[in-house]
PDB file of C-alpha atoms in Angstrom:
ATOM      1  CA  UNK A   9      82.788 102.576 135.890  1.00 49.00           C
ATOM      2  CA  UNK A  10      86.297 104.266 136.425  1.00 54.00           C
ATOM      3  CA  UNK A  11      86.329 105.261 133.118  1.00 63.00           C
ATOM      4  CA  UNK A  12      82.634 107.077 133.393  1.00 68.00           C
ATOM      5  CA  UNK A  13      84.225 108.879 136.155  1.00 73.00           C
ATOM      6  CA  UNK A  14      86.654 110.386 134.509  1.00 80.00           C
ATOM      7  CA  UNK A  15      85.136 111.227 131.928  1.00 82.00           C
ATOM      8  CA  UNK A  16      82.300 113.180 134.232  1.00 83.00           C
ATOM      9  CA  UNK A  17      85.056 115.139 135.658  1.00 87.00           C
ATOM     10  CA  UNK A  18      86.541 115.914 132.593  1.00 90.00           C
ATOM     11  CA  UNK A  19      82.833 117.087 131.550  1.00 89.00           C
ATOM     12  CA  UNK A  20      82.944 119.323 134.803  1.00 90.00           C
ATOM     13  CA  UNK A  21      86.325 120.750 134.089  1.00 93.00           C
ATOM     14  CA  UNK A  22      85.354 121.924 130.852  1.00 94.00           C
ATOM     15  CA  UNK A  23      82.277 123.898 131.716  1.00 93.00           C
ATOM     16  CA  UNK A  24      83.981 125.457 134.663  1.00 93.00           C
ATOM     17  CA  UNK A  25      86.629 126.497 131.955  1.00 95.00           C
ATOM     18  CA  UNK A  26      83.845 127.807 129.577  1.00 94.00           C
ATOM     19  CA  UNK A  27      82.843 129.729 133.165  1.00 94.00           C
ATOM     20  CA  UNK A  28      85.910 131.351 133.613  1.00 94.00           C
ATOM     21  CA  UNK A  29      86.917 132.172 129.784  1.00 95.00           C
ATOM     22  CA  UNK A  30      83.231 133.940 129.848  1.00 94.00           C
ATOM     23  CA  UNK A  31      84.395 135.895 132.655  1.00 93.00           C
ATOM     24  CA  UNK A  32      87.956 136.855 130.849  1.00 93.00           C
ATOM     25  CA  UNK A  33      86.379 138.314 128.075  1.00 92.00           C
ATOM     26  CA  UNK A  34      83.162 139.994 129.507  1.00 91.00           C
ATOM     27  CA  UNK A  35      84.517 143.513 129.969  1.00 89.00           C
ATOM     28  CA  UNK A  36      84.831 143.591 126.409  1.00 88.00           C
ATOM     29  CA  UNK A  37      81.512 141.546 125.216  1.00 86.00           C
ATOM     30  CA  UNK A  38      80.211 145.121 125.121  1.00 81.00           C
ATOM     31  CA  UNK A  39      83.147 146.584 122.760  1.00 82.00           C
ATOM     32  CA  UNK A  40      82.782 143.860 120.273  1.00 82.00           C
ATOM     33  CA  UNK A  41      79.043 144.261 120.039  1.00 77.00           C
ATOM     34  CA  UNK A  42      77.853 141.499 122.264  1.00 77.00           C
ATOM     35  CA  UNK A  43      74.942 141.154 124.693  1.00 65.00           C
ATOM     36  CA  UNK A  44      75.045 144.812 124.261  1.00 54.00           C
ATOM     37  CA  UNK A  45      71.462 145.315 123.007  1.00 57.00           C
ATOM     38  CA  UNK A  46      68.633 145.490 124.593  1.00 57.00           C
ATOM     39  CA  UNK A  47      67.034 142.005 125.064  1.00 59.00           C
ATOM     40  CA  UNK A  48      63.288 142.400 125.654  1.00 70.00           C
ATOM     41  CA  UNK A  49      61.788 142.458 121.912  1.00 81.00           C
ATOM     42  CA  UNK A  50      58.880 140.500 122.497  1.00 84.00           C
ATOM     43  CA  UNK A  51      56.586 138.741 119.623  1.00 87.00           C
ATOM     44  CA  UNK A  52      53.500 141.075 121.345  1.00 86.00           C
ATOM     45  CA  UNK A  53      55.848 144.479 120.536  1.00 85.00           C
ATOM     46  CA  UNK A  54      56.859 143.325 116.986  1.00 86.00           C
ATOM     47  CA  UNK A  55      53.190 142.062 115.323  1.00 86.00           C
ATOM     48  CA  UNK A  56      51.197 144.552 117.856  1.00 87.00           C
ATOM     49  CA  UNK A  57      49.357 142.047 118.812  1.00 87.00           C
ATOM     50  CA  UNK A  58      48.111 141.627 122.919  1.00 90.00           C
ATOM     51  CA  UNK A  59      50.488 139.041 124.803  1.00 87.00           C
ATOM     52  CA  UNK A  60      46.995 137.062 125.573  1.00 88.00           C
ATOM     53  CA  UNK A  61      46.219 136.380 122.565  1.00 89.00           C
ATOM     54  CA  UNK A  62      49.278 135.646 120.936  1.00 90.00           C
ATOM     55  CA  UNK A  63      50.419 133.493 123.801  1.00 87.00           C
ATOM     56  CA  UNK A  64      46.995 131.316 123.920  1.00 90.00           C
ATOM     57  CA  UNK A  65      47.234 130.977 120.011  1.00 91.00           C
ATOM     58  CA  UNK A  66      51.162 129.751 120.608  1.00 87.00           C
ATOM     59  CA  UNK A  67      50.142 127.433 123.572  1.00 86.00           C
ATOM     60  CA  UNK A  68      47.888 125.900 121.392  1.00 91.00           C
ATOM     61  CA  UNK A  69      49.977 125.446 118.707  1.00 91.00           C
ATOM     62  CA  UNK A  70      52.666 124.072 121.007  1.00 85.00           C
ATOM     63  CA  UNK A  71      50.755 121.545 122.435  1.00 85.00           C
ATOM     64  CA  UNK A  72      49.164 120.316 119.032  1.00 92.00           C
ATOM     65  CA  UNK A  73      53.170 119.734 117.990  1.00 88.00           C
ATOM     66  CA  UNK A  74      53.666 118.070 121.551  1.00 81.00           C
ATOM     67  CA  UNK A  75      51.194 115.992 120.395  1.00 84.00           C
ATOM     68  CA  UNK A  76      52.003 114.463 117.168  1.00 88.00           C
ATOM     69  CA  UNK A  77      55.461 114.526 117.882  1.00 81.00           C
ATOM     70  CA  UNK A  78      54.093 111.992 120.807  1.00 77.00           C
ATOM     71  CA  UNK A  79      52.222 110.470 118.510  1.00 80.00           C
ATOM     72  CA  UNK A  80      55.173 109.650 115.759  1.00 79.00           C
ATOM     73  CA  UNK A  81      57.577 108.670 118.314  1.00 71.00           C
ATOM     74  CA  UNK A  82      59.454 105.215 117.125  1.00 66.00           C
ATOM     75  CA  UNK A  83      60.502 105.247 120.473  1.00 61.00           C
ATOM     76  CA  UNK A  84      57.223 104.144 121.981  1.00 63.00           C
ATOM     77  CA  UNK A  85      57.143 101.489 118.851  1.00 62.00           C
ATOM     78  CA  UNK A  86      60.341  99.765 120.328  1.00 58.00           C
ATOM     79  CA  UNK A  87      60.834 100.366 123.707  1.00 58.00           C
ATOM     80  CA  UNK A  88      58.282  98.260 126.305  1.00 57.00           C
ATOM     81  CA  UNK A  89      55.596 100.204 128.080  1.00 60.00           C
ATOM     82  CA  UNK A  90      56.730 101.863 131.575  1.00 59.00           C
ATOM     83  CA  UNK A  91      55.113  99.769 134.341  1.00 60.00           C
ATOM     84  CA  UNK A  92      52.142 101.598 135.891  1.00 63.00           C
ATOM     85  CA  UNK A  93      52.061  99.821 139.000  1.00 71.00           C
ATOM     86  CA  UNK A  94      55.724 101.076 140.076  1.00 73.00           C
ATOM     87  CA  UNK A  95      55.851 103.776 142.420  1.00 75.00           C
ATOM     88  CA  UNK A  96      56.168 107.163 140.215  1.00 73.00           C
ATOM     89  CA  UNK A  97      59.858 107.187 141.742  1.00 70.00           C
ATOM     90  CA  UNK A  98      60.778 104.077 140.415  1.00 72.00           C
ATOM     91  CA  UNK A  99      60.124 104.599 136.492  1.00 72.00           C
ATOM     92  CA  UNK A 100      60.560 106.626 133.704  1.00 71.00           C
ATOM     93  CA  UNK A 101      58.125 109.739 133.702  1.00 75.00           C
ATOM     94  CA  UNK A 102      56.155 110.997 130.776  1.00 70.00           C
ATOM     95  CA  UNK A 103      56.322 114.140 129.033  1.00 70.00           C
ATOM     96  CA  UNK A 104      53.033 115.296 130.234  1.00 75.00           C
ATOM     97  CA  UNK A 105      54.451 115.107 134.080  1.00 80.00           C
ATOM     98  CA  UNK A 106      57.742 115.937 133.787  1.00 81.00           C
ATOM     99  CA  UNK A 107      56.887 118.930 131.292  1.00 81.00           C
ATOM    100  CA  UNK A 108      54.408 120.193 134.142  1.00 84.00           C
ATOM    101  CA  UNK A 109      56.662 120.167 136.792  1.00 86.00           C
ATOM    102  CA  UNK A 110      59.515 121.995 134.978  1.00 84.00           C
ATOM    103  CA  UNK A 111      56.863 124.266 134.145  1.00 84.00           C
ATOM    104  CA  UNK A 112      55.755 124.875 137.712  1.00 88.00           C
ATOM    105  CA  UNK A 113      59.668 125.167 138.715  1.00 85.00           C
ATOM    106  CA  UNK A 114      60.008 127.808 136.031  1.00 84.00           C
ATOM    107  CA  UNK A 115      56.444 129.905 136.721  1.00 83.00           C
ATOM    108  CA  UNK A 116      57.482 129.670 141.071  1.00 84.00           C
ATOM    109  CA  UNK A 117      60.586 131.590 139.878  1.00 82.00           C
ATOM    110  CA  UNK A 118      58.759 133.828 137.369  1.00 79.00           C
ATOM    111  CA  UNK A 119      56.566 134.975 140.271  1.00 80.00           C
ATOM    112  CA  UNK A 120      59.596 136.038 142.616  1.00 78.00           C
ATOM    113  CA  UNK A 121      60.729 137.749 139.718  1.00 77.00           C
ATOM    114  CA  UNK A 122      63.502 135.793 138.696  1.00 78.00           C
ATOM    115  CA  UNK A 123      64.396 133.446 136.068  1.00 77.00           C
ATOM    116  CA  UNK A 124      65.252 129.868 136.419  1.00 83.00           C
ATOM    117  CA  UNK A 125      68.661 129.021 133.863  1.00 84.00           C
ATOM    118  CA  UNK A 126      71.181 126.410 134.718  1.00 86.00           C
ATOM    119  CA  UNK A 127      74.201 128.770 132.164  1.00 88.00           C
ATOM    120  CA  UNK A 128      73.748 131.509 134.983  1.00 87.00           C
ATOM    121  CA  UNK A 129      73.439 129.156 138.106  1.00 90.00           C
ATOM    122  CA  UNK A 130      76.511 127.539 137.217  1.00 91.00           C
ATOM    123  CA  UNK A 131      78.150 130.530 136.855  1.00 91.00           C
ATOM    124  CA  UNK A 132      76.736 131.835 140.209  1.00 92.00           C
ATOM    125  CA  UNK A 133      78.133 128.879 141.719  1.00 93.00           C
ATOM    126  CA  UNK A 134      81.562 129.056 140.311  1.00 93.00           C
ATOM    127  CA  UNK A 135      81.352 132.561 141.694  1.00 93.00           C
ATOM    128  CA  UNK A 136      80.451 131.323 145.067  1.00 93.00           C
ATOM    129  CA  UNK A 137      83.306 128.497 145.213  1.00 92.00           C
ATOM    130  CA  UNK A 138      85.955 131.310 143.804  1.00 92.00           C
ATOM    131  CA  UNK A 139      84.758 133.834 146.900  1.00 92.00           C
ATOM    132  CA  UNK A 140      85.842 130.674 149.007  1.00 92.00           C
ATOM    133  CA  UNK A 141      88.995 130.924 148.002  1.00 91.00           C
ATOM    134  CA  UNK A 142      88.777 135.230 148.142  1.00 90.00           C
ATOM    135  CA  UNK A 143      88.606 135.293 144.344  1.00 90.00           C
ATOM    136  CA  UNK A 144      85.706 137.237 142.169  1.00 90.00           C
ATOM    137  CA  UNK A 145      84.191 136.809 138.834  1.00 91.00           C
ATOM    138  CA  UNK A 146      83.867 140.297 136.755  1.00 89.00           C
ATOM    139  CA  UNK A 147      80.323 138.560 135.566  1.00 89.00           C
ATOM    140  CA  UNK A 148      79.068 138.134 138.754  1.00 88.00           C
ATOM    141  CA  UNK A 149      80.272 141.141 140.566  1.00 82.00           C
ATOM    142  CA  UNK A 150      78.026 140.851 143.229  1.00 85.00           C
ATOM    143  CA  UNK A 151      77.159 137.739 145.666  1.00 89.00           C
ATOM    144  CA  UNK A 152      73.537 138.070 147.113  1.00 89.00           C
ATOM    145  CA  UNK A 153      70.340 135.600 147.623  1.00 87.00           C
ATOM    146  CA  UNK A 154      69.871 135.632 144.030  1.00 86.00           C
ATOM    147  CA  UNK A 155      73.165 134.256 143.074  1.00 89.00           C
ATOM    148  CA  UNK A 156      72.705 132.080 146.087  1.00 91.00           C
ATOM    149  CA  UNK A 157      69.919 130.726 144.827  1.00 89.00           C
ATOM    150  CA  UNK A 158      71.390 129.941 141.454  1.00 89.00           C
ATOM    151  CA  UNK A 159      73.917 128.474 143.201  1.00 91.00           C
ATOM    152  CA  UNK A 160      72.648 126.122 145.420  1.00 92.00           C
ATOM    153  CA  UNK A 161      70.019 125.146 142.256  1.00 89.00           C
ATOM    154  CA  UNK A 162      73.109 124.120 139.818  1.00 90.00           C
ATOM    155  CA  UNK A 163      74.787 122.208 143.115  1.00 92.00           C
ATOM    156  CA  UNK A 164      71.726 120.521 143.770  1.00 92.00           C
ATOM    157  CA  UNK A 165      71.448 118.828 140.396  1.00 88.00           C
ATOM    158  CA  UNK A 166      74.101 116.134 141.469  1.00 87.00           C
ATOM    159  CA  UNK A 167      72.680 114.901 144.503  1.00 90.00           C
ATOM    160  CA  UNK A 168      69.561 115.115 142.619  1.00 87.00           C
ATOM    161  CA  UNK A 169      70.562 112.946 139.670  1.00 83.00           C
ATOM    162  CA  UNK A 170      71.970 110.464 141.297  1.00 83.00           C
ATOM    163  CA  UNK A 171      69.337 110.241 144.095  1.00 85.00           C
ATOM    164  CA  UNK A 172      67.014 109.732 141.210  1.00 82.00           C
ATOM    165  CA  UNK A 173      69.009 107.166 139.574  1.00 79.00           C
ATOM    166  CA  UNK A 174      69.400 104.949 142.935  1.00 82.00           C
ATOM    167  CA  UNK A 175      65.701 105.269 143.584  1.00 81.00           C
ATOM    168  CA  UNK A 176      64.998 104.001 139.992  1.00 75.00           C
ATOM    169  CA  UNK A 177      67.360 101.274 139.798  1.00 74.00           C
ATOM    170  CA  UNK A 178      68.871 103.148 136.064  1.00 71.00           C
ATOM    171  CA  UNK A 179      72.492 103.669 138.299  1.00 69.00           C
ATOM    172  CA  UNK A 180      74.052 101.526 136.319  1.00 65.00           C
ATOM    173  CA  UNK A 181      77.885 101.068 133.668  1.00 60.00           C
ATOM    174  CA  UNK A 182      76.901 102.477 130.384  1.00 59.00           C
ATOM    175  CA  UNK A 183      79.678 104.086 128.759  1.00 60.00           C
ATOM    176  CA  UNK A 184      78.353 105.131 125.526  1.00 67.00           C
ATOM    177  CA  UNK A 185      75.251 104.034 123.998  1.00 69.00           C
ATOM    178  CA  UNK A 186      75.076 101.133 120.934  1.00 70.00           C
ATOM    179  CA  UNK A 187      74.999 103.594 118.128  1.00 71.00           C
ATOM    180  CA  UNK A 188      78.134 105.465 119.577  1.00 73.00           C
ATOM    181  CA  UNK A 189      80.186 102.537 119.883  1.00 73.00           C
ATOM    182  CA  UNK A 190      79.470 101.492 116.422  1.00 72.00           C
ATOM    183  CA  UNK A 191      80.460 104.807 115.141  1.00 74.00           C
ATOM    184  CA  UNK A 192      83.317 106.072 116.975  1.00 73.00           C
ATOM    185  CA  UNK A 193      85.627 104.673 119.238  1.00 74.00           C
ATOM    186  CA  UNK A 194      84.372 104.693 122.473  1.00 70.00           C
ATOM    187  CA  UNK A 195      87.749 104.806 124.958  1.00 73.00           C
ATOM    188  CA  UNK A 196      88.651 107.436 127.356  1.00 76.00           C
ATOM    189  CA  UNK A 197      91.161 108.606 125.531  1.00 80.00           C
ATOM    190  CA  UNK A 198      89.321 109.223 122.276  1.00 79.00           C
ATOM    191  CA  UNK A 199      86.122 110.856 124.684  1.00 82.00           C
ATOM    192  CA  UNK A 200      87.807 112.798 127.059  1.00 85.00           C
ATOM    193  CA  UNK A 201      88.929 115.780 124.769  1.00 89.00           C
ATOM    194  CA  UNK A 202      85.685 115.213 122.899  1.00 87.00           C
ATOM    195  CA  UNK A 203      83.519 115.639 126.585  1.00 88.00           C
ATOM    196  CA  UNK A 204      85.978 118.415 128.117  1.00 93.00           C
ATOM    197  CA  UNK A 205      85.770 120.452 124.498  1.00 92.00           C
ATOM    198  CA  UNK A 206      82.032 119.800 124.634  1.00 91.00           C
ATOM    199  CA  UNK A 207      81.348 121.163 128.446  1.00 92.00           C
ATOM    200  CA  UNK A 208      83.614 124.086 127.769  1.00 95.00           C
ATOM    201  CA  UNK A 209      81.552 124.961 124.568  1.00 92.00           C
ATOM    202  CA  UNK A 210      78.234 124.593 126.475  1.00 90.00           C
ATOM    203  CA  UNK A 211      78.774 127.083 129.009  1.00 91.00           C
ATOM    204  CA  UNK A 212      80.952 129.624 127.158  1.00 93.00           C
ATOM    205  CA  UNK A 213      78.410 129.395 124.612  1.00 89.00           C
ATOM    206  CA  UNK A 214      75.163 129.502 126.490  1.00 88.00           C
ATOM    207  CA  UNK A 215      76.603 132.835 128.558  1.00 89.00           C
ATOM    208  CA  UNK A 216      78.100 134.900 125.282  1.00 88.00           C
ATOM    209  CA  UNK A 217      74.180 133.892 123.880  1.00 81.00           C
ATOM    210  CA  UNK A 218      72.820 134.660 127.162  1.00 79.00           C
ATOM    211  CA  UNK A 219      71.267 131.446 127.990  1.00 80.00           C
ATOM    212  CA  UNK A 220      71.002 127.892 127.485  1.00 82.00           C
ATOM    213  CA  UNK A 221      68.283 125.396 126.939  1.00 80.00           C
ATOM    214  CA  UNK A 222      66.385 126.586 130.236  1.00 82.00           C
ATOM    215  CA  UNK A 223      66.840 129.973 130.757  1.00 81.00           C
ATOM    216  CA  UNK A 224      66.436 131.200 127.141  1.00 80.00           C
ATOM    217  CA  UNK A 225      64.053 128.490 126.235  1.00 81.00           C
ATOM    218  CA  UNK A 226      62.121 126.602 128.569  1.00 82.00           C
ATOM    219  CA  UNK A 227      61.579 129.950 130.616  1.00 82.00           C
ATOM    220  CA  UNK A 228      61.978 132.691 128.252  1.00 81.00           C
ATOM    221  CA  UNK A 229      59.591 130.958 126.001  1.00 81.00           C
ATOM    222  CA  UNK A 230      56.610 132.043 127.341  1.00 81.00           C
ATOM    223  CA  UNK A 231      57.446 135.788 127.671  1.00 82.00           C
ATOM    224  CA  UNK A 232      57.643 135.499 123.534  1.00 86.00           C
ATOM    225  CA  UNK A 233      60.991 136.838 123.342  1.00 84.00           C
ATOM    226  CA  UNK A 234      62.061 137.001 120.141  1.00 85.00           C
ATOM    227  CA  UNK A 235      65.575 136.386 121.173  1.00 82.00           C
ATOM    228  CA  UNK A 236      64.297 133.154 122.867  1.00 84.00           C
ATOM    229  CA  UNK A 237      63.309 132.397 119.553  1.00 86.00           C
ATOM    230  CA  UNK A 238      65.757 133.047 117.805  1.00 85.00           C
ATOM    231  CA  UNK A 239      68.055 130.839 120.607  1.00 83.00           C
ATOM    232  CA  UNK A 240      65.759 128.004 120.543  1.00 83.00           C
ATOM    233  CA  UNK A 241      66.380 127.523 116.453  1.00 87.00           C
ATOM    234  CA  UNK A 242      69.641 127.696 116.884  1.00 87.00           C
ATOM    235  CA  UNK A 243      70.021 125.149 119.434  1.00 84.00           C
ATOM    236  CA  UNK A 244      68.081 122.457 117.635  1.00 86.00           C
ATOM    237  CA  UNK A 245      69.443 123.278 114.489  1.00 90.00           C
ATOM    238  CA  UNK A 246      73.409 123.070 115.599  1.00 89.00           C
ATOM    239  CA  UNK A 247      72.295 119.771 117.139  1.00 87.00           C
ATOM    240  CA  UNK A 248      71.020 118.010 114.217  1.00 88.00           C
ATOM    241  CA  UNK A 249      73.797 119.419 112.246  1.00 92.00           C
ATOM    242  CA  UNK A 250      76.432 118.342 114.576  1.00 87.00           C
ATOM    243  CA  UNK A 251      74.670 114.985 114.661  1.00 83.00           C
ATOM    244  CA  UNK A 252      74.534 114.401 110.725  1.00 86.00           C
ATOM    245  CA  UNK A 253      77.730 115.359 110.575  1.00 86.00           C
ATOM    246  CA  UNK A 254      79.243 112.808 113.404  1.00 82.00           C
ATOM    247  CA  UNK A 255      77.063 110.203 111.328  1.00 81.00           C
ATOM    248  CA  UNK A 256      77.855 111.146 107.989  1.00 82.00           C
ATOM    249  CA  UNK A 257      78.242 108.428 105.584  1.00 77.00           C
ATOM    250  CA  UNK A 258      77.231 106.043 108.506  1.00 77.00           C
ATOM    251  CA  UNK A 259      74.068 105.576 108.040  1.00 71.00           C
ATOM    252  CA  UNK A 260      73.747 102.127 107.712  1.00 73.00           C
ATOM    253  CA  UNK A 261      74.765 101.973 111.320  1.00 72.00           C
ATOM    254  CA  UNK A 262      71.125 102.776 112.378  1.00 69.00           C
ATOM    255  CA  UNK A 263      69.314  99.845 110.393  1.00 70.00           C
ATOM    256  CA  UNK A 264      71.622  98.001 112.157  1.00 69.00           C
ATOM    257  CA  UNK A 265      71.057  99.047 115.419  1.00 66.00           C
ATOM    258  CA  UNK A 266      67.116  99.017 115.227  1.00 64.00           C
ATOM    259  CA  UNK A 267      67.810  95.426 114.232  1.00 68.00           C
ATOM    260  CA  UNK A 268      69.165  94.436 117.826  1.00 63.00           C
ATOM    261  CA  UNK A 269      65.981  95.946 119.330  1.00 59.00           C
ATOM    262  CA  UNK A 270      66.935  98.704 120.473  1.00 55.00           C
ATOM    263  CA  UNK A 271      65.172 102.058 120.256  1.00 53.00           C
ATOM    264  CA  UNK A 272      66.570 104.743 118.245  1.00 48.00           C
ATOM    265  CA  UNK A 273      65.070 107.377 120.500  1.00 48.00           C
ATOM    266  CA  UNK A 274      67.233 106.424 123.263  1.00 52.00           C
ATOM    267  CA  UNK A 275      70.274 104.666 121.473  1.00 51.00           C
TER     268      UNK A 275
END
């Protein structure tokens, strides 16, 4: 369990250090041609089509993806069926539900006018923490309900998660999963560059793209932004190109794995 620790802290570490190199270099962001465009190209603007229609036509098509992709999940092949008669707090929610209440989350923030990211809310908290200390962030010039907001939304993920986990009974010792330790080595000292590398890239990245998976996909979805769009494809496809090539030439790993029972979705 020590050795999760440390490894969550070196996780933390690295995205406030992708927080603060963001904020070194965004005075010149503009100069070098970054986030210096206009970003409100929307699908409805480009094909001159009406945002109702498009967007019903897209929700549709969403859902019908939702839906097969739920439908061709190994996952619910291999792993046991959730018990129904557990309090919704104590197991694993469905896509449908958990979906629905992002969704609600993101359209109570929409209405205020706002948008809900976690790139930005961290940010707005490291801003926060640094006026503490009577420091400022040139990205986040100005500290007001809005950045307060962000703030206390990226602070209350921790309590959150780990509320969640104790009320579940899923707080438990897993360092890596099966199909990690078969792969690569698995000891702090081989993960910790690999986790503090890979929360640095996460935030610097998601603020020079100006977003991450919620802001500039989950909520910026639905205003067909082509930008979104353009995000959201890049996201997935780094991922599965990152993944291939951490599991290059392994493949036999994963026949192997299924083999102990385990699910591949999770594993």
């Amino acid at each position: 369990m020590a050795a999760g620790k440390w490894l969550i802290v070196l996780g933390l570490l690295g995205m406030l250090a992708g927080v603060l190199a963001f904020d070194l270099v965004f005075p010149s962001l503009a100069d070098w041609g970054i986030r210096s465009f206009p970003q409100s190209i929307t699908a409805p603007l480009v094909l001159d089509i009406s945002y109702g229609h498009l967007a019903t036509a897209f929700g549709v098509l969403v859902l019908l993806m939702v839906a097969v992709a739920d439908r061709l999940d190994p996952g619910k092949r291999l792993d046991p069926e959730p018990d129904q008669k557990e309090p919704l707090w104590r197991r694993e929610w469905g896509f449908g539900l958990a979906g629905a209440s992002a969704g609600l989350i993101i359209l109570a923030s929409s209405a205020q006018g706002q948008y809900f990211g976690l790139s930005g809310s961290y940010a707005a908290l490291t801003a926060h923490i640094a006026d503490w200390f009577g420091f400022s962030l040139e990205s986040v010039p100005t500290l007001n309900e809005t950045t307060a907001w962000r703030a206390a939304s990226a602070a209350g993920l921790f309590p959150g998660a780990a509320a969640s986990a104790l009320m579940s009974k899923s707080f438990g010792n897993v360092p890596v999963t099966p199909l990690w330790a078969a792969a690569h080595p698995s000891g702090v000292k081989s993960r910790g560059p690999i986790v503090f590398v890979g929360g640095f890239m996460v935030l610097f990245g998601a603020l020079i793209g100006g977003g991450c998976t919620t802001g500039a996909f989950m909520a910026a979805w639905p205003t067909l932004s082509v930008g979104s769009f353009a995000m959201g494809a890049t996201f997935f496809g780094t991922g599965m190109a990152t993944a291939t090539l951490l599991y290059w030439g392994k493949w036999g790993l994963l026949s192997e794995v299924r083999s102990r029972g385990l699910s591949l979705a999770t594993d």
